[in-house]
Every structure is written in C-alpha cells, then in structure tokens.
CSV table of C-alpha atoms and ligand atoms in Angstrom, one decimal:
chain,number,residue,atom,x,y,z
A,17,MET,CA,73.9,8.0,-33.5
A,18,ALA,CA,75.1,8.9,-37.5
A,19,ASP,CA,75.7,12.6,-38.1
A,20,ASP,CA,73.3,13.3,-40.8
A,21,LYS,CA,70.1,11.7,-38.9
A,22,ILE,CA,67.6,14.6,-37.7
A,23,VAL,CA,67.1,14.4,-34.0
A,24,LEU,CA,64.1,16.0,-32.6
A,25,THR,CA,62.6,16.4,-29.2
A,26,GLY,CA,60.0,18.3,-27.4
A,27,ILE,CA,59.6,19.2,-23.8
A,28,LYS,CA,56.4,20.1,-22.0
A,29,PRO,CA,56.5,23.4,-19.8
A,30,THR,CA,54.2,21.8,-17.1
A,31,GLY,CA,56.3,22.8,-14.0
A,32,THR,CA,59.7,24.5,-12.8
A,33,PRO,CA,62.8,22.3,-13.9
A,34,HIS,CA,63.8,19.9,-11.3
A,35,ILE,CA,66.8,17.7,-10.9
A,36,GLY,CA,65.0,14.6,-12.3
A,37,ASN,CA,64.5,16.6,-15.4
A,38,TYR,CA,68.1,17.8,-15.5
A,39,ILE,CA,69.4,14.2,-15.3
A,40,GLY,CA,66.9,12.3,-17.4
A,41,ALA,CA,66.2,14.9,-20.2
A,42,LEU,CA,67.9,18.2,-20.1
A,43,LYS,CA,71.3,17.0,-19.7
A,44,PRO,CA,71.6,14.5,-22.3
A,45,LEU,CA,69.9,16.8,-24.7
A,46,VAL,CA,72.5,19.5,-23.9
A,47,GLU,CA,75.3,16.7,-24.5
A,48,MET,CA,73.7,15.7,-27.8
A,49,SER,CA,73.9,19.2,-29.1
A,50,LYS,CA,77.7,19.1,-28.9
A,51,ASN,CA,77.7,16.8,-31.9
A,52,HIS,CA,74.2,16.8,-33.3
A,53,LYS,CA,71.8,18.8,-35.4
A,54,THR,CA,68.4,18.9,-33.2
A,55,PHE,CA,65.4,20.4,-33.2
A,56,MET,CA,64.2,20.9,-29.7
A,57,PHE,CA,61.0,22.8,-28.8
A,58,ILE,CA,59.3,23.8,-25.7
A,59,ALA,CA,55.9,22.0,-26.3
A,60,ASP,CA,53.5,24.7,-25.0
A,61,LEU,CA,50.6,23.4,-27.2
A,62,HIS,CA,51.0,20.1,-25.8
A,63,ALA,CA,50.9,21.5,-22.2
A,64,LEU,CA,47.1,23.0,-23.2
A,65,ASN,CA,45.3,19.8,-22.4
A,66,THR,CA,46.0,20.0,-18.6
A,67,MET,CA,47.1,23.6,-18.1
A,68,HIS,CA,44.6,26.6,-18.7
A,69,ASP,CA,46.5,29.4,-17.3
A,70,PRO,CA,48.5,31.4,-20.1
A,71,LYS,CA,50.8,33.0,-17.1
A,72,GLU,CA,51.9,29.6,-15.9
A,73,ILE,CA,52.6,28.4,-19.4
A,74,LYS,CA,54.7,31.3,-20.4
A,75,GLN,CA,56.7,31.2,-17.3
A,76,TYR,CA,57.5,27.4,-17.5
A,77,THR,CA,58.4,27.8,-21.1
A,78,TYR,CA,60.7,30.6,-20.1
A,79,GLU,CA,62.4,28.5,-17.1
A,80,MET,CA,62.7,25.5,-19.4
A,81,ALA,CA,64.3,27.3,-22.3
A,82,ALA,CA,66.6,29.2,-19.8
A,83,SER,CA,67.7,26.0,-18.1
A,84,LEU,CA,68.8,24.6,-21.3
A,85,ILE,CA,70.6,27.7,-22.4
A,86,ALA,CA,72.1,28.0,-19.1
A,87,MET,CA,73.3,24.4,-19.5
A,88,GLY,CA,75.4,25.6,-22.2
A,89,LEU,CA,73.2,24.0,-25.1
A,90,ASN,CA,75.0,24.4,-28.6
A,91,LEU,CA,72.8,27.0,-30.3
A,92,ASP,CA,74.3,26.3,-33.5
A,93,ASN,CA,73.3,22.8,-33.8
A,94,ALA,CA,70.4,23.1,-31.6
A,95,VAL,CA,67.3,24.6,-33.2
A,96,LEU,CA,65.5,25.8,-29.8
A,97,PHE,CA,61.8,27.1,-30.6
A,98,ARG,CA,58.3,27.5,-28.8
A,99,GLN,CA,56.3,24.8,-30.5
A,100,SER,CA,53.5,27.4,-30.8
A,101,ASP,CA,55.5,29.8,-32.9
A,102,ILE,CA,55.2,27.6,-36.0
A,103,ASN,CA,51.8,27.9,-37.6
A,104,GLU,CA,52.6,25.0,-39.7
A,105,ILE,CA,52.2,22.7,-36.7
A,106,TYR,CA,48.3,23.5,-36.6
A,107,GLN,CA,48.1,22.8,-40.3
A,108,LEU,CA,49.9,19.5,-40.2
A,109,SER,CA,48.0,18.4,-37.2
A,110,ASN,CA,44.8,18.9,-38.9
A,111,PHE,CA,45.7,17.1,-42.1
A,112,LEU,CA,47.0,14.3,-40.1
A,113,MET,CA,43.6,13.8,-38.5
A,114,ASN,CA,42.3,12.5,-41.6
A,115,VAL,CA,44.6,9.6,-41.9
A,116,THR,CA,44.7,8.9,-38.3
A,117,PRO,CA,42.4,5.9,-37.1
A,118,LYS,CA,40.1,7.0,-34.2
A,119,GLY,CA,40.9,3.4,-32.7
A,120,LEU,CA,44.3,4.2,-32.5
A,121,MET,CA,43.8,6.9,-30.2
A,122,ASN,CA,41.8,4.9,-27.9
A,123,ARG,CA,44.7,2.9,-27.4
A,124,ALA,CA,47.1,5.7,-26.2
A,125,HIS,CA,48.3,5.0,-22.7
A,126,SER,CA,47.4,8.3,-20.9
A,127,TYR,CA,43.7,8.2,-22.6
A,128,LYS,CA,43.3,4.5,-21.5
A,129,ALA,CA,44.6,5.4,-18.0
A,130,MET,CA,41.9,8.2,-17.8
A,131,VAL,CA,39.0,5.8,-19.1
A,132,GLU,CA,40.2,3.3,-16.5
A,133,LYS,CA,40.0,5.6,-13.5
A,134,ASN,CA,36.6,7.0,-14.5
A,135,THR,CA,35.3,3.2,-15.0
A,136,GLU,CA,36.7,2.3,-11.7
A,137,SER,CA,34.8,5.2,-10.0
A,138,GLY,CA,31.7,4.7,-12.0
A,139,ALA,CA,31.9,8.1,-13.9
A,140,ASP,CA,31.2,8.5,-17.5
A,141,VAL,CA,34.4,6.9,-19.5
A,142,ASP,CA,35.2,10.0,-21.0
A,143,ALA,CA,34.6,12.2,-17.9
A,144,GLY,CA,37.5,15.0,-17.8
A,145,VAL,CA,38.9,13.9,-21.5
A,146,ASN,CA,39.2,16.8,-23.8
A,147,MET,CA,40.0,16.7,-27.4
A,148,GLY,CA,43.2,18.0,-26.9
A,149,LEU,CA,44.0,15.1,-24.6
A,150,TYR,CA,42.4,12.6,-26.9
A,151,THR,CA,44.3,13.6,-30.0
A,152,TYR,CA,47.6,14.7,-28.2
A,153,PRO,CA,49.4,11.6,-30.2
A,154,VAL,CA,48.4,13.3,-33.7
A,155,LEU,CA,49.7,16.6,-32.4
A,156,MET,CA,53.1,14.9,-31.2
A,157,ALA,CA,53.1,13.0,-34.7
A,158,ALA,CA,52.8,16.2,-36.4
A,159,ASP,CA,55.7,17.7,-34.5
A,160,ILE,CA,57.9,14.7,-35.3
A,161,LEU,CA,56.9,14.7,-39.0
A,162,LEU,CA,57.0,18.3,-39.6
A,163,TYR,CA,60.9,18.4,-39.3
A,164,ASN,CA,61.4,15.1,-41.0
A,165,SER,CA,62.9,13.7,-37.9
A,166,ASP,CA,64.8,10.3,-38.0
A,167,ILE,CA,65.5,9.9,-34.2
A,168,VAL,CA,63.4,11.1,-31.3
A,169,PRO,CA,65.0,10.8,-27.8
A,170,VAL,CA,62.2,10.5,-25.4
A,171,GLY,CA,61.4,8.9,-21.8
A,172,LYS,CA,59.9,5.6,-21.3
A,173,ASP,CA,56.4,6.9,-21.1
A,174,GLN,CA,56.6,8.8,-24.5
A,175,LYS,CA,57.9,5.6,-26.5
A,176,GLN,CA,54.4,4.8,-27.6
A,177,HIS,CA,53.6,8.2,-28.9
A,178,VAL,CA,56.7,8.0,-31.2
A,179,GLU,CA,55.3,4.4,-32.5
A,180,PHE,CA,52.2,6.2,-33.2
A,181,ALA,CA,54.0,8.7,-35.1
A,182,ARG,CA,55.4,6.1,-37.3
A,183,ASP,CA,52.3,4.5,-37.6
A,184,ILE,CA,50.6,7.6,-38.8
A,185,ALA,CA,53.3,8.3,-41.2
A,186,GLY,CA,52.8,4.9,-42.6
A,187,TYR,CA,49.0,5.6,-43.1
A,188,PHE,CA,49.7,8.9,-44.9
A,189,ASN,CA,52.5,7.2,-47.2
A,190,ASN,CA,49.9,4.4,-48.2
A,191,ILE,CA,47.4,6.7,-49.2
A,192,TYR,CA,49.4,9.6,-50.7
A,193,GLY,CA,52.8,7.7,-51.4
A,194,GLU,CA,56.3,8.1,-49.8
A,195,THR,CA,56.1,11.4,-48.0
A,196,PHE,CA,57.1,11.0,-44.4
A,197,LYS,CA,60.3,9.1,-43.2
A,198,LEU,CA,59.5,6.8,-40.4
A,199,PRO,CA,61.0,8.1,-37.3
A,200,GLU,CA,62.4,6.0,-34.3
A,201,PRO,CA,62.3,6.5,-30.6
A,202,VAL,CA,65.6,6.5,-28.5
A,203,ILE,CA,65.0,5.7,-25.0
A,204,GLY,CA,67.2,7.3,-22.5
A,205,GLU,CA,68.8,5.0,-19.9
A,206,GLU,CA,68.2,7.2,-17.0
A,207,SER,CA,64.7,8.0,-17.7
A,208,GLY,CA,62.4,7.4,-14.8
A,209,THR,CA,65.1,6.0,-12.4
A,210,ILE,CA,66.2,9.3,-10.5
A,211,PRO,CA,64.5,9.0,-7.2
A,212,GLY,CA,62.8,11.9,-5.5
A,213,LEU,CA,62.9,13.2,-1.9
A,214,ASP,CA,60.6,10.1,-0.8
A,215,GLY,CA,62.7,7.8,-2.7
A,216,ARG,CA,59.8,7.3,-5.4
A,217,LYS,CA,60.6,8.6,-9.1
A,218,MET,CA,61.1,12.3,-9.0
A,219,SER,CA,57.8,14.0,-10.3
A,220,LYS,CA,55.7,16.8,-9.9
A,221,SER,CA,52.8,14.7,-9.3
A,222,TYR,CA,54.4,13.1,-6.3
A,223,ASP,CA,55.5,16.6,-4.9
A,224,ASN,CA,58.8,15.2,-4.1
A,225,THR,CA,61.0,17.1,-6.6
A,226,ILE,CA,64.3,19.3,-5.8
A,227,PRO,CA,64.2,22.5,-8.1
A,228,LEU,CA,67.1,22.6,-10.4
A,229,PHE,CA,68.0,26.1,-9.8
A,230,ALA,CA,66.8,26.8,-6.4
A,231,PRO,CA,69.0,29.2,-4.4
A,232,SER,CA,71.6,27.3,-2.3
A,233,ASN,CA,69.8,27.6,0.8
A,234,GLU,CA,66.5,26.3,-0.6
A,235,LEU,CA,68.6,23.4,-2.4
A,236,LYS,CA,70.2,22.7,1.1
A,237,LYS,CA,66.8,22.6,3.0
A,238,LYS,CA,65.4,20.2,0.3
A,239,ILE,CA,68.1,17.9,0.4
A,240,MET,CA,67.9,17.7,4.0
A,241,ARG,CA,64.6,16.4,3.7
A,242,ILE,CA,65.3,13.3,1.8
A,243,ILE,CA,64.2,10.5,3.4
A,244,THR,CA,66.2,7.7,4.8
A,245,ASP,CA,66.1,4.5,6.6
A,246,SER,CA,66.8,4.6,10.4
A,247,LYS,CA,70.2,3.1,10.4
A,248,THR,CA,72.5,4.7,13.2
A,249,PRO,CA,75.8,6.6,11.9
A,250,GLU,CA,78.0,3.6,12.7
A,251,GLU,CA,76.3,1.1,10.6
A,252,SER,CA,77.3,0.0,7.3
A,253,LYS,CA,74.7,1.1,4.6
A,254,ASN,CA,73.7,0.2,1.2
A,255,PRO,CA,74.7,2.8,-1.4
A,256,ASP,CA,72.4,1.2,-4.2
A,257,GLU,CA,69.1,1.7,-2.0
A,258,SER,CA,70.1,5.3,-0.9
A,259,THR,CA,68.5,8.2,-2.6
A,260,ILE,CA,71.3,10.3,-1.5
A,261,PHE,CA,73.9,8.2,-3.5
A,262,GLN,CA,71.8,7.8,-6.4
A,263,MET,CA,71.6,11.5,-6.8
A,264,TYR,CA,75.5,11.9,-5.9
A,265,LYS,CA,76.5,9.6,-8.6
A,266,HIS,CA,75.0,12.2,-11.4
A,267,PHE,CA,77.1,15.2,-10.0
A,268,ALA,CA,80.2,13.6,-9.1
A,269,ASN,CA,83.4,11.8,-11.0
A,270,GLU,CA,84.3,8.4,-10.8
A,271,LYS,CA,86.8,8.6,-8.0
A,272,GLU,CA,84.2,10.6,-5.9
A,273,ILE,CA,81.7,8.0,-6.3
A,274,ALA,CA,83.9,5.3,-5.5
A,275,GLU,CA,85.1,7.1,-2.3
A,276,PHE,CA,81.3,7.9,-1.4
A,277,ARG,CA,80.4,4.3,-2.0
A,278,LYS,CA,82.9,3.1,0.5
A,279,MET,CA,81.8,5.6,3.2
A,280,PHE,CA,78.5,4.1,3.0
A,281,LEU,CA,79.6,0.6,2.9
A,282,ASP,CA,82.3,1.1,5.9
A,283,GLY,CA,79.7,2.6,8.4
A,284,GLY,CA,80.7,5.8,10.3
A,285,MET,CA,79.0,8.1,8.3
A,286,GLY,CA,75.4,9.5,9.5
A,287,TYR,CA,72.7,10.2,6.9
A,288,GLY,CA,73.2,13.8,7.9
A,289,THR,CA,76.9,13.9,6.8
A,290,ALA,CA,76.0,12.1,3.6
A,291,LYS,CA,73.5,14.5,2.8
A,292,THR,CA,75.9,17.6,3.5
A,293,ILE,CA,78.1,16.1,1.2
A,294,LEU,CA,75.4,15.8,-1.7
A,295,PHE,CA,74.4,19.4,-1.2
A,296,GLU,CA,78.0,20.4,-1.4
A,297,LYS,CA,78.7,18.5,-4.6
A,298,ILE,CA,75.4,19.4,-6.3
A,299,ASP,CA,75.7,23.1,-5.3
A,300,SER,CA,79.4,23.5,-6.7
A,301,VAL,CA,78.2,21.8,-9.9
A,302,LEU,CA,75.1,24.0,-10.5
A,303,THR,CA,76.2,27.3,-9.1
A,304,PRO,CA,77.8,28.6,-12.5
A,305,GLU,CA,74.8,27.2,-14.3
A,306,ARG,CA,72.3,29.0,-11.8
A,307,THR,CA,73.9,32.4,-12.1
A,308,GLU,CA,73.4,32.2,-15.8
A,309,TYR,CA,69.9,31.0,-15.5
A,310,GLU,CA,69.1,34.0,-13.1
A,311,ARG,CA,70.5,36.3,-15.3
A,312,LEU,CA,68.4,35.0,-18.2
A,313,MET,CA,65.4,35.1,-16.2
A,314,ALA,CA,66.1,38.7,-15.3
A,315,ASN,CA,66.5,39.4,-19.2
A,316,LYS,CA,63.5,37.7,-20.9
A,317,ASN,CA,64.3,39.5,-24.0
A,318,GLU,CA,67.5,37.3,-24.4
A,319,ILE,CA,65.3,34.3,-24.1
A,320,ASP,CA,62.7,35.5,-26.7
A,321,ALA,CA,65.6,36.5,-28.9
A,322,ILE,CA,66.9,32.9,-28.8
A,323,LEU,CA,63.4,31.3,-29.2
A,324,ASN,CA,62.7,33.6,-32.2
A,325,THR,CA,65.7,32.6,-34.2
A,326,GLY,CA,65.0,29.1,-33.6
A,327,ALA,CA,61.5,29.7,-34.8
A,328,GLU,CA,62.7,31.2,-38.0
A,329,ARG,CA,65.1,28.4,-38.7
A,330,ALA,CA,62.3,25.8,-37.9
A,331,ARG,CA,59.9,27.4,-40.2
A,332,ILE,CA,62.0,26.9,-43.1
A,333,VAL,CA,61.8,23.3,-42.9
A,334,ALA,CA,58.3,23.3,-41.5
A,335,ALA,CA,57.0,25.3,-44.6
A,336,LYS,CA,58.5,22.9,-47.2
A,337,THR,CA,56.7,20.0,-45.5
A,338,ILE,CA,53.3,21.8,-45.5
A,339,SER,CA,53.6,22.8,-49.1
A,340,LYS,CA,54.5,19.1,-50.0
A,341,VAL,CA,51.5,17.5,-47.9
A,342,LYS,CA,49.1,20.3,-48.9
A,343,LYS,CA,49.7,19.5,-52.7
A,344,LYS,CA,49.6,15.6,-52.0
A,345,MET,CA,46.3,15.9,-50.2
A,346,LEU,CA,44.5,18.7,-52.1
A,347,GLY,CA,46.4,18.7,-55.6
B,401,LIG,N1,54.9,14.5,-25.2
B,401,LIG,C1,56.0,14.8,-24.8
B,401,LIG,C2,56.1,14.7,-23.2
B,401,LIG,O1,54.9,14.7,-22.8
B,401,LIG,C3,56.7,16.2,-25.0
B,401,LIG,C4,56.7,16.2,-26.9
B,401,LIG,C5,55.7,17.1,-27.5
B,401,LIG,C6,57.4,15.8,-27.7
B,401,LIG,N2,56.1,16.8,-28.8
B,401,LIG,C7,57.1,15.8,-29.2
B,401,LIG,C8,58.7,14.5,-27.3
B,401,LIG,C9,57.8,15.5,-30.0
B,401,LIG,C10,59.0,14.3,-28.5
B,401,LIG,C11,58.8,14.6,-30.0
B,401,LIG,O2,57.1,14.8,-22.7
C-alpha cells in the first residue's frame, strides 16, 4: 500500500468485540496504523437500522474504541472518531441520494437477502425493511467519499458496498464533473475464516463467540466449550480441521505453531490438554491489553477525549468536501 494513499474503514458497534473481530479486523487495523494514515470510525449510524436502544449503541461504541486503543492503535496516524459526531455525513448522504439509482439499492446483498426471506415465507417483500437498511449503501458511500478515501479495508461481506461507493462516485462525477476519487476495497485474508466455538464462522448471530477481553476465568470456560470430534487422546488429530489449532495459530509464534501441530499429528494429546494450551497462550497475549481495556472502560472520559480529538481532525476534511459538493450541486 503506497504511503500517500488515504485509508478509511468503519466498524459497526453491534456487539462486544470478540476474538473473530480481533483477528479479522481489529488487529490488522492496529498493524496498519503503524505506517499509514487512516480514518477509522465507529459506525454508530450504521448500527441504527437494526439497533434501537441508545444505551447499547453507546456501550458497544466505547467497547470497540477502547479495544482498538488498548491494542495499541497509533493515534497519530489513525484518526479515530464516532461517525455520528460529524454532521457533514448526514449532509453528504442526503446529497448522494439524488445521484443514486434506486435499482442499485435493489441489488444490495443485505436487502436482497431480506426480500428472499420474505418471499419464501410469503410475507410482503419489504416486510421488516426500514429505509436505513435500504439506503445503507448510500450512507456508506458518503463515509468513504467524505474523506477522499483511496483504500477501504473491509471484510468480504462489505466488498459490494465499496463497489457501490465507486459507482456512486462515478454517477456524481458524470453529472457534476470530476469531484470524487474512486475508492478501492481491500479484502483482508483472514476475514470470515475464524472459527467459533461450534466450528462455524465466529459470529454474534451464531452465538458462538469468545469475547475478546473477557476475564481469564470466563475465557477459560469458553475455550473449554470448543466443540471437537471424539478422537481419544492417543489418536493422531488433524490440526487443519481443529478449531483449537486454527485459533492458536493467530496468537503463537512460528516455532510454537510447528510444535503444536506436531502434538496434534503425533497423537498422545487429548483435546482437554490442547484447550488448556490454547487458553494459556491466548490469556498471556491478551492480559496486558485486557488490563488497559479495563482501565479505559473505567475512565470513559479518556475514550471520549480521544474520539473528540479524532472528530475534530475528521471534520476539517469533511467540511472541505461538503463545501465543494454544495457548490457543485447548488451553485
Ligand atoms: N458497513 C460496514 C460493516 O457493516 C461498516 C462500515 C460503515 C464501513 N461505513 C464504512 C466500512 C465505510 C468501511 C467503510 O461492517
């Protein structure tokens, strides 16, 4: 990634951060912040189409922000803020509505999935679809275009939304002349591949997550609940099919990974022992970060101060974009 590129990503605060988020999203973002300027926001407005409890949104926003900060996000390079703190986002989103074809929204995966579900169950096609869900890709395009983003790191499920942002930028540029850069999605390798307790993708909707900063005893309890096959301790086991090994890989160094792999293949290690080894590894890696996370969550004013500073920095760029767009659209 070239150093002068503007990187941007949003994280939806829809649940307590879990180990799947850590490996698939948070850790790569923290890594990236070491060398790249990045706009990184907690997408609380995007949470609104499914979450209607302000307390929950606020809590998860703090948890997400505190996780990133505790993990060592470089706050000089990363502009970390709350999406809803930037008034320009509501403006741009509204402006973009007028160049976005309705048909584009009809093709969005998440909307189509709802329509299919409704059709199967014989309900009205749009049952349960609010305008926030329907226009979700416009808000996301506004996020991306407001900050002149070049690169948007996202999970596989969000690729289409970034492509829509490109399309919308193109429609705007066609009508009003060259205004927006065309952003590019970058899909993380690990996204979607972190198994949860039951072996399916770790996800809140499957109820199979391990909370990232759960206290040690809770972490241990969860890890002990990982579902395994019924091989005896003596039998050789396939590490590549084991959730335990797949998780371990993300926390250990190469030598440790090779040793653990051998223990699986050689036989003689029961799953209980393997889980204990996994727990001890994860716990030792996460304990310093957990301590900082707990400190921040007990001092939310510190998190607010960081988010407010981020918002001030983000607003400078946002205001410029809006004044340009307003001029082009309204003269
Ligand atoms: N829609 C993304 C998700 O559900 C979050 C998000 C909102 C986002 N705005 C964004 C991601 C802009 C990248 C760029 O995960």
